[in-house]
Coordinates of C-alpha atoms (C1' of nucleotides) in Angstrom, one line a residue:
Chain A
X14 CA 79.2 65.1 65.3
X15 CA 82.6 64.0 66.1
X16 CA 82.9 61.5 69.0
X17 CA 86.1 61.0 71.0
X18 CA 87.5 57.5 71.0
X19 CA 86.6 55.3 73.7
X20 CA 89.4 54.9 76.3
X21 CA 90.2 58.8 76.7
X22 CA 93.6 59.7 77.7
X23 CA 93.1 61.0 80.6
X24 CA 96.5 63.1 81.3
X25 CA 95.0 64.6 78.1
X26 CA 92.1 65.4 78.8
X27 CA 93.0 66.9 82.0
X28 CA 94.9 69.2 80.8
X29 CA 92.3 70.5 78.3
X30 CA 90.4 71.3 80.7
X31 CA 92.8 72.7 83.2
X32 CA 94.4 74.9 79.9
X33 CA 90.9 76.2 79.5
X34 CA 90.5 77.6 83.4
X35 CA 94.0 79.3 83.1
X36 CA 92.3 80.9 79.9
X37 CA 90.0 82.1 81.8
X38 CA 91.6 83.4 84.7
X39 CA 94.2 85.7 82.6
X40 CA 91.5 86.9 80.6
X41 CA 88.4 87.3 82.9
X42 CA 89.7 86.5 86.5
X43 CA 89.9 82.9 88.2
X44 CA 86.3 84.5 89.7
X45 CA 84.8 84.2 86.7
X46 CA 85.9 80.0 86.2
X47 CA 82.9 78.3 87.0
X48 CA 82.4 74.9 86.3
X49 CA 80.0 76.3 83.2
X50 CA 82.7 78.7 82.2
X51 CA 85.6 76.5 82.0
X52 CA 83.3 73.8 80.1
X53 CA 82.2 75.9 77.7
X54 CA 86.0 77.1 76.8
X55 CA 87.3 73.6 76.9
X56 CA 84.4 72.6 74.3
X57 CA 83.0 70.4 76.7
X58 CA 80.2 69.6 79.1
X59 CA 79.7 70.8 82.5
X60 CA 79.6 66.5 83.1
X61 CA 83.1 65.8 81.7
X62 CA 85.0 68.6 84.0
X63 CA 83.4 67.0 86.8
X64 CA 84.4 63.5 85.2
X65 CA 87.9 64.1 85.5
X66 CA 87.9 66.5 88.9
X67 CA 85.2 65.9 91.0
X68 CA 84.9 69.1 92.8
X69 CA 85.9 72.5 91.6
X70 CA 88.5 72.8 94.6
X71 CA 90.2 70.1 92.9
X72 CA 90.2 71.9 89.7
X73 CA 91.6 74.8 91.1
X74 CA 94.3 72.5 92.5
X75 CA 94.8 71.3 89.6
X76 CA 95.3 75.0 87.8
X77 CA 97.6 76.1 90.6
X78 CA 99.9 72.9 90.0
X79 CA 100.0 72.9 86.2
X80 CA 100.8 76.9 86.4
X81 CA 103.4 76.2 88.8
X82 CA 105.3 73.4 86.7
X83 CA 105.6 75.2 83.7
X84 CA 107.1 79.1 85.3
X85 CA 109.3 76.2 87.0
X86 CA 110.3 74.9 83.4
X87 CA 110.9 78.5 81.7
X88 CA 113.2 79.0 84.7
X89 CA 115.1 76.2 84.7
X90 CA 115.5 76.9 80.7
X91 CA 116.3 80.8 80.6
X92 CA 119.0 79.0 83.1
X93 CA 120.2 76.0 80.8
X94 CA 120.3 78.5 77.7
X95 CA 122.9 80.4 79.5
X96 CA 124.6 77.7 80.7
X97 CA 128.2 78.6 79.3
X98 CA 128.1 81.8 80.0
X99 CA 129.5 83.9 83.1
X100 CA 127.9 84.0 86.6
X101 CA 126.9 87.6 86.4
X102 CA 124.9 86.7 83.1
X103 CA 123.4 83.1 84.5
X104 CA 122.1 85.5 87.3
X105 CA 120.5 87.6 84.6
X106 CA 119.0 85.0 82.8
X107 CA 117.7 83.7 85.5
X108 CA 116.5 86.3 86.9
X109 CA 114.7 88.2 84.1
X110 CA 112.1 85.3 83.3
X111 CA 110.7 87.2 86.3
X112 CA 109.6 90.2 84.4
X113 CA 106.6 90.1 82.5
X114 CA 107.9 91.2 79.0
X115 CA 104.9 89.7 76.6
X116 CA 101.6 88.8 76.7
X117 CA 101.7 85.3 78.0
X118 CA 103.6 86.1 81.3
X119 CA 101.5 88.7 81.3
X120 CA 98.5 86.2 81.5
X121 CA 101.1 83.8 83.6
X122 CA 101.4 86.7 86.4
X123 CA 97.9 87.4 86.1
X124 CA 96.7 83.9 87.0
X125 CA 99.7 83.7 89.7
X126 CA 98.4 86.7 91.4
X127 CA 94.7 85.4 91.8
X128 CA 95.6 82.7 93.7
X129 CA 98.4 84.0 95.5
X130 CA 95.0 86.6 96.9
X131 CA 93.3 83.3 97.6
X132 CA 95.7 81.9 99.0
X133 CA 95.9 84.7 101.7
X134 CA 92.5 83.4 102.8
X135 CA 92.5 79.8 102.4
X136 CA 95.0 77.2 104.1
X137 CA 94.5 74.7 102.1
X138 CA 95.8 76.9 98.7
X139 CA 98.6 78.5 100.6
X140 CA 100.1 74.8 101.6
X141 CA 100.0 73.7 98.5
X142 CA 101.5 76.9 96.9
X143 CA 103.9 77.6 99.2
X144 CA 105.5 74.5 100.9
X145 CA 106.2 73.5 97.5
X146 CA 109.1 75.0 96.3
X147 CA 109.2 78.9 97.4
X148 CA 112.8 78.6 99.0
X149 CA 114.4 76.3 96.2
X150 CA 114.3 79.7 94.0
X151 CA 116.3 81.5 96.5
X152 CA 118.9 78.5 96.9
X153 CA 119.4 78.6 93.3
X154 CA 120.1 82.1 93.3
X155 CA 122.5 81.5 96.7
X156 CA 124.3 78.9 94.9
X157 CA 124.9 81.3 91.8
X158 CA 126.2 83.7 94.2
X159 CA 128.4 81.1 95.9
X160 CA 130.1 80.2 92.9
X161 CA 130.8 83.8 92.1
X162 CA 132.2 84.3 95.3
X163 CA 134.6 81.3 94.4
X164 CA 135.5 82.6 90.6
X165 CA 136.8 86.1 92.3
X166 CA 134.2 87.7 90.2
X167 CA 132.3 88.5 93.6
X168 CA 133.3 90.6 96.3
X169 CA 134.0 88.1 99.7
X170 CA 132.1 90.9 101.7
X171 CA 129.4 90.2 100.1
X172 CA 126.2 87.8 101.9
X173 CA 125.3 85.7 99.5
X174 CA 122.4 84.7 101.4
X175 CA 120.9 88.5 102.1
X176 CA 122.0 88.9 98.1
X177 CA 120.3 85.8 97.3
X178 CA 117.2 86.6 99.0
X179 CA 116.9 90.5 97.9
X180 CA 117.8 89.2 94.6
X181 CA 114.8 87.3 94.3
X182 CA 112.6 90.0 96.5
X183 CA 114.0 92.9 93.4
X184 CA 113.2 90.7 90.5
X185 CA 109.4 90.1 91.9
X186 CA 108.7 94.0 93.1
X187 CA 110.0 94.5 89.3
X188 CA 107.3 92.6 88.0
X189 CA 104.7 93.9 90.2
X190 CA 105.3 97.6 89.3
X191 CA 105.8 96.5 85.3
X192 CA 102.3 94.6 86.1
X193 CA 101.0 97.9 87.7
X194 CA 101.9 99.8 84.4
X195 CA 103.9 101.9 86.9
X196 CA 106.7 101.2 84.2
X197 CA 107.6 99.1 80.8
X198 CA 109.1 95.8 80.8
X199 CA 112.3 97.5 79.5
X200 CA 112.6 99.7 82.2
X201 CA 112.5 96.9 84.9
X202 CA 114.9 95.3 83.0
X203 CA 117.3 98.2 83.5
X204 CA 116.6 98.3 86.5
X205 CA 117.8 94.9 87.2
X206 CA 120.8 95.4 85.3
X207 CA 121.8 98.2 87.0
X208 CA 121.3 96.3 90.7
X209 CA 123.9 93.6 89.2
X210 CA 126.1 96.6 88.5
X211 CA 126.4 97.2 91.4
X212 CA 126.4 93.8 92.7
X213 CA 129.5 93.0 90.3
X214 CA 131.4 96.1 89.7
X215 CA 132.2 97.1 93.1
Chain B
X181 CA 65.2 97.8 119.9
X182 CA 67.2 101.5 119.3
X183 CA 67.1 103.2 116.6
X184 CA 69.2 105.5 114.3
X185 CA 68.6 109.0 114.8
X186 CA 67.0 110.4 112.0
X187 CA 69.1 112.3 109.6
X188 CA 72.2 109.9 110.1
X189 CA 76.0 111.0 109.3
X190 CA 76.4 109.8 106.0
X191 CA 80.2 109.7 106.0
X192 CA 79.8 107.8 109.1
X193 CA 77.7 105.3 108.1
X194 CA 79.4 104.6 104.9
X195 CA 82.8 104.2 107.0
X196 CA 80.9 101.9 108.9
X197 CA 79.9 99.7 105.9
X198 CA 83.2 99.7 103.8
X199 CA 85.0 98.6 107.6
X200 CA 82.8 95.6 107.2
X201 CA 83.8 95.0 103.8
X202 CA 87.3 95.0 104.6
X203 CA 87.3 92.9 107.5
X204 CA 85.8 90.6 105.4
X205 CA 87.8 90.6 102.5
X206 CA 90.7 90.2 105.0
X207 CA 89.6 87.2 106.9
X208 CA 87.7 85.5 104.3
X209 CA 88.8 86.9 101.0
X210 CA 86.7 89.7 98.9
X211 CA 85.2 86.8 97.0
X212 CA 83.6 86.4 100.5
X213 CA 82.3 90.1 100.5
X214 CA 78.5 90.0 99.4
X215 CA 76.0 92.7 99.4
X216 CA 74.5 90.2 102.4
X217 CA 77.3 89.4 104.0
X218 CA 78.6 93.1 104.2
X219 CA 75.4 93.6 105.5
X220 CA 75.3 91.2 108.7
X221 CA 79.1 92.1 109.5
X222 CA 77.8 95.9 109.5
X223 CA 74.8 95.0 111.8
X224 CA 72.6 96.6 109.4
X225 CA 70.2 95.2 106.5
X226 CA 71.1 94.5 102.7
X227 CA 68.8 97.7 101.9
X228 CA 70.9 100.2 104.4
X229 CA 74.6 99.2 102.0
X230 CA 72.5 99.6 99.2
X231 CA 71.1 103.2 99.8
X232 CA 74.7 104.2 100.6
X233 CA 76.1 102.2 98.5
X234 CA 74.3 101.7 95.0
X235 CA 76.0 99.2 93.1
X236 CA 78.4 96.4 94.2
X237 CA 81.0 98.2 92.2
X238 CA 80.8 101.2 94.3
X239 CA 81.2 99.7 97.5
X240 CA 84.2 97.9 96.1
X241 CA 85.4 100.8 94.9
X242 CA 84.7 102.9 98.3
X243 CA 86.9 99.7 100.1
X244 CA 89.8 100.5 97.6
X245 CA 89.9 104.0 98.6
X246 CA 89.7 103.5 101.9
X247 CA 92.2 100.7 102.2
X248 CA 94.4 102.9 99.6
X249 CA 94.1 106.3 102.0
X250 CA 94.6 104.3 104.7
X251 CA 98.2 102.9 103.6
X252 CA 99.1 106.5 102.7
X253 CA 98.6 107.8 106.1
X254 CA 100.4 105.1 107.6
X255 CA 103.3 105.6 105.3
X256 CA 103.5 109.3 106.0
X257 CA 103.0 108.8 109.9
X258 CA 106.2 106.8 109.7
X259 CA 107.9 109.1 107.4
X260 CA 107.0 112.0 109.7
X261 CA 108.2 110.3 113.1
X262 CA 111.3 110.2 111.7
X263 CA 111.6 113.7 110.4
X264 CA 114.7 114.7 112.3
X265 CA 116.7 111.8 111.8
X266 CA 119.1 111.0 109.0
X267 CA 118.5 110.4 105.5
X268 CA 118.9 106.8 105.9
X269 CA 117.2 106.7 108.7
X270 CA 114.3 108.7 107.2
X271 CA 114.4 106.3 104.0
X272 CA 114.3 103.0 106.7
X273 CA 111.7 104.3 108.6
X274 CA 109.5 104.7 104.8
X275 CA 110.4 101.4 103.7
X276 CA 109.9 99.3 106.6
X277 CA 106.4 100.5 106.6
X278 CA 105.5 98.4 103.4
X279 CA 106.9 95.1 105.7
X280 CA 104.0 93.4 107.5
X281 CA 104.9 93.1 110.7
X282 CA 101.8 92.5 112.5
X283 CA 98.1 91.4 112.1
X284 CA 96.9 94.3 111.5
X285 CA 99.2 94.9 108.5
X286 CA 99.3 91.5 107.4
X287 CA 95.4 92.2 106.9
X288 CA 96.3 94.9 105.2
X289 CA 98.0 93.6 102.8
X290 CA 95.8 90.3 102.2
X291 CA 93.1 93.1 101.5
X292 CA 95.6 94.7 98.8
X293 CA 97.0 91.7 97.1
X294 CA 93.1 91.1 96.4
X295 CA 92.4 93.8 95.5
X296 CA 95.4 93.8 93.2
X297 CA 94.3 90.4 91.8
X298 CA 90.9 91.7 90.5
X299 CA 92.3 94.9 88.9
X300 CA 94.8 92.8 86.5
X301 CA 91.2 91.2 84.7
X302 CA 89.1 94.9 85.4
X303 CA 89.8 98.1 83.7
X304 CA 87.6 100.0 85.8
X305 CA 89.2 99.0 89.0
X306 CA 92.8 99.3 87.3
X307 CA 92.2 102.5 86.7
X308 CA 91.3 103.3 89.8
X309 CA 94.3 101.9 91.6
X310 CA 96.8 102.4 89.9
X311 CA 96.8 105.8 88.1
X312 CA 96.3 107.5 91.4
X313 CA 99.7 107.7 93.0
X314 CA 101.6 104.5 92.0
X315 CA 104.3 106.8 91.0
X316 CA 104.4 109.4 93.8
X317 CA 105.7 106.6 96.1
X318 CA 108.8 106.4 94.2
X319 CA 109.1 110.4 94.2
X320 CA 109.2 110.5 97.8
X321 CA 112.2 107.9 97.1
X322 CA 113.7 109.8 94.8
X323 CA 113.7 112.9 96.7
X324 CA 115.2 111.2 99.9
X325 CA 117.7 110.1 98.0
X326 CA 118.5 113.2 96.1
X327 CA 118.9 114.9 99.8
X328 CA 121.3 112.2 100.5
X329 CA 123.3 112.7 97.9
X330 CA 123.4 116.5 98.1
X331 CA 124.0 115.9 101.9
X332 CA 127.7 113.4 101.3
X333 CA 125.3 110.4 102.7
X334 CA 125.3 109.0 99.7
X335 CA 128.3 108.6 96.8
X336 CA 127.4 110.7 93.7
X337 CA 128.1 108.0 91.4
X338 CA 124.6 106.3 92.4
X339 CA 122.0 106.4 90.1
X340 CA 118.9 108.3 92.3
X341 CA 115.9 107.1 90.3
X342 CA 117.2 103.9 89.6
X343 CA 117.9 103.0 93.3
X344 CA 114.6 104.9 94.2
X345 CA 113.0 102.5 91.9
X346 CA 114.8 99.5 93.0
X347 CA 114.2 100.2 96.8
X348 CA 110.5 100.4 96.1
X349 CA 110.6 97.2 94.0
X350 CA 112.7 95.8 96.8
X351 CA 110.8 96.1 99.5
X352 CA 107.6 95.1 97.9
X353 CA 109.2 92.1 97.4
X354 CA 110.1 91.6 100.4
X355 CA 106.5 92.2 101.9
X356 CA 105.2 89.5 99.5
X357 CA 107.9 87.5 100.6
X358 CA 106.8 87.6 104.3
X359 CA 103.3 87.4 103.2
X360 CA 104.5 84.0 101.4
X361 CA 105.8 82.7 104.7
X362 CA 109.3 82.5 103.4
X363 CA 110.4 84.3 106.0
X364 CA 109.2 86.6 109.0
X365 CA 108.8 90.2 109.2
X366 CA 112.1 90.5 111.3
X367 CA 113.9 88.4 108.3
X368 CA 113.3 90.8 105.9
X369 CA 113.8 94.1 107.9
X370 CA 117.2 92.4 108.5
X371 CA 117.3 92.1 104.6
X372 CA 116.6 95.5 103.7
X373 CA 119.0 97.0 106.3
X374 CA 121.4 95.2 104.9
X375 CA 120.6 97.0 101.1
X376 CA 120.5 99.7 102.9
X377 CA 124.3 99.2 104.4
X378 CA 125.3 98.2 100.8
X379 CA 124.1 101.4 99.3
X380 CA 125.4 104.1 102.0
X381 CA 128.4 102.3 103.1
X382 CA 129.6 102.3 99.7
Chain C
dG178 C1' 48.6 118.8 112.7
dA179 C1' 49.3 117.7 107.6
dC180 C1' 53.0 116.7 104.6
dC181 C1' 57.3 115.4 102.6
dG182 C1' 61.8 113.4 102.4
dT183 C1' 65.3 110.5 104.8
dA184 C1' 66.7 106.1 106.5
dC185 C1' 66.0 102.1 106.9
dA186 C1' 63.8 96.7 106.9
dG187 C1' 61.7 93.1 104.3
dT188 C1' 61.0 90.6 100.4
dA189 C1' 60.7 89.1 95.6
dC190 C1' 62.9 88.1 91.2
dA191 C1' 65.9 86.5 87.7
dG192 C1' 70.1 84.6 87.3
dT193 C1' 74.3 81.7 88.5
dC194 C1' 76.7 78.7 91.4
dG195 C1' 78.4 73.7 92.6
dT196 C1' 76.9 69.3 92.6
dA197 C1' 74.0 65.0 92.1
dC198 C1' 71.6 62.1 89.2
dC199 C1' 70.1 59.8 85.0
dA200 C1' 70.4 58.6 80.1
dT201 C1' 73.2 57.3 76.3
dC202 C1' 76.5 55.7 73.3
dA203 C1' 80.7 53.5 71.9
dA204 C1' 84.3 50.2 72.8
dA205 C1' 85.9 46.0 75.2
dG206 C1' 85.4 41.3 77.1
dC207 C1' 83.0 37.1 76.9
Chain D
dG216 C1' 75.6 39.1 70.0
dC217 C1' 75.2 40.3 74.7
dT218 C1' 76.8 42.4 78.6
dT219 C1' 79.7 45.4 81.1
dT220 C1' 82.1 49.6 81.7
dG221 C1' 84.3 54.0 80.5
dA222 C1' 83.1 58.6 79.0
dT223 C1' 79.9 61.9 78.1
dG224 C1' 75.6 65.0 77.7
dG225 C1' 71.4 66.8 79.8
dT226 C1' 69.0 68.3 83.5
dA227 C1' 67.3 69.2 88.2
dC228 C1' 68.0 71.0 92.9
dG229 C1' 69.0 73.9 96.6
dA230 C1' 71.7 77.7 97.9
dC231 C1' 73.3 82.1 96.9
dT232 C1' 74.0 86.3 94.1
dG233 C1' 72.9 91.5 92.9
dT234 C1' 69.3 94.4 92.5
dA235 C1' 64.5 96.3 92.4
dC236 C1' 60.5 97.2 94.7
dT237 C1' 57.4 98.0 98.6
dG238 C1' 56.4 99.4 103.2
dT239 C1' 57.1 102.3 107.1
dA240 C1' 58.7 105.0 111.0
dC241 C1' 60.8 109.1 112.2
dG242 C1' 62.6 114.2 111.7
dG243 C1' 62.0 118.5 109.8
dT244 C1' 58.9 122.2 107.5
dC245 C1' 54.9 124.6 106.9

DNA sequence: GACCGTACAGTACAGTCGTACCATCAAAGC
DNA sequence: GCTTTGATGGTACGACTGTACTGTACGGTC
């Protein structure tokens, strides 16, 4: 039996563990992440979770952050990848790393949605979920619009901010039908393209 | 002590069971909601939700229905109060129904989004949810908007299903959004009257 | 008035939960 | 080489879970 080294990295070895509960949750619920469950799919004892976060609340913090961080990093790169491109198509890009089009943001929504319910029911979840970072999306979106506005490519009687914020409220009630199997990714996707239609056009 | 009359009102009793179950799930969050606790927010004995309802499942499933039926009926109630207005009006007073406005729907909604949550990791419950009349809310949409457009409201050049299916997708959005607490309830009625300016002013 | 089915209450059981505790084993410091 | 400490496994405990089983009081039928 293979033993691991002595001084464990311990950023490491958190995220194991935390990998394994998001696992978990996309494929059999975040009810179903017990301490047993997640230690089993991490490969390790029930001990070592409680090693590295001493209750399961903390866990669960834990999951929510790390799931957080990286929807906020495929944003922020659909964003960069566009970078040079025009403001209509920044919005795009931007906007359609919202819809669920494979399996893993499939699993990514999946886990978001379980503890945005529990978060409905527990304060502690919902301030760390949602003080953190739940308007910056919106100002990015305003400031997109903004600069539009400014290029000419626009319309001035436009709000940017009402844009901004149904924008953002589209791109999410297009995942949640896609999510629903009310529709196929590709047909949200339309859908949003057709709402920046008419955004830009007229 | 009194007692239930004999032969008791099965419909009634099983109303009275799945009420408890929902309150639950809406102040403490369905993980909350066991076959004991059910029971003592019913007034009635673990055995008594058993004989009506046999399985777990099935009382889950009952509160599904129930909340389900009972968003249908509110949704039509608004529709229907509004019957002799405009189009736009008519397609307002639909919308703003799926906006939580008050406790009430606010619990509503915390009861759904958990619901929701549990059917993304459970066929069973999926299947139950979603094929029954996900897509006849944007039919009712649809047709609004077709009697707009037949009507001059509403410029021909405007895709009906699309913006049928954007509206939907738009206000859901917006409902999360308030559920969030990115913004209030009046925020984002203010937010979808202005999509609704954008589309019939146009 | 005997009998049967309905509508419950109470309880027991096997399993899982989070967590606390103890043992161990390898590396580091002396 | 011995001791300390970081990292881990194993296990036990009390609480809770869904469900099955048993008992029993009442209403209706004959």
């Amino acid at each position: 039996m293979w033993r691991m080294p002595k001084l464990a990295d311990h950023e490491e070895r958190r995220a194991l563990i935390v990998a394994a509960l998001l696992r978990i949750a996309a494929s059999r619920g975040l009810h179903a992440a017990s301490m047993r469950t997640v230690a089993a799919e991490a490969g390790v004892s029930v001990s070592t979770v409680q090693y590295y976060f001493h209750t399961k609340e903390q866990l669960l913090f834990a999951g929510l952050q790390h799931q957080a961080e990286a929807v906020g990093r495929r944003i922020d790169a659909g964003l960069e990848a566009s970078a040079t491109a025009g403001v209509r198509d920044r919005l795009y890009a931007w906007l359609v790393q919202l819809i669920p089009v494979d399996e893993q943001q499939r699993a990514s929504y999946t886990v978001f949605a379980a503890y945005h319910a529990l978060a409905l029911t527990d304060p502690a979840l919902a301030e760390l979920s949602y003080t953190r970072g739940s308007g910056e999306l919106e100002n990015v979106l305003r400031a997109l619009l903004a600069d539009a506005q400014q290029a000419g490519e626009l319309s001035s009687a436009r709000d940017v901010g009402a844009e901004a914020g149904n924008l953002l409220a589209l791109a999410t009630g297009l995942a949640d039908s896609v999510m629903a199997n009310m529709r196929g990714a590709e047909a949200a996707i339309a859908l949003l393209h057709y709402q920046l239609d008419q955004l830009f056009d007229a």
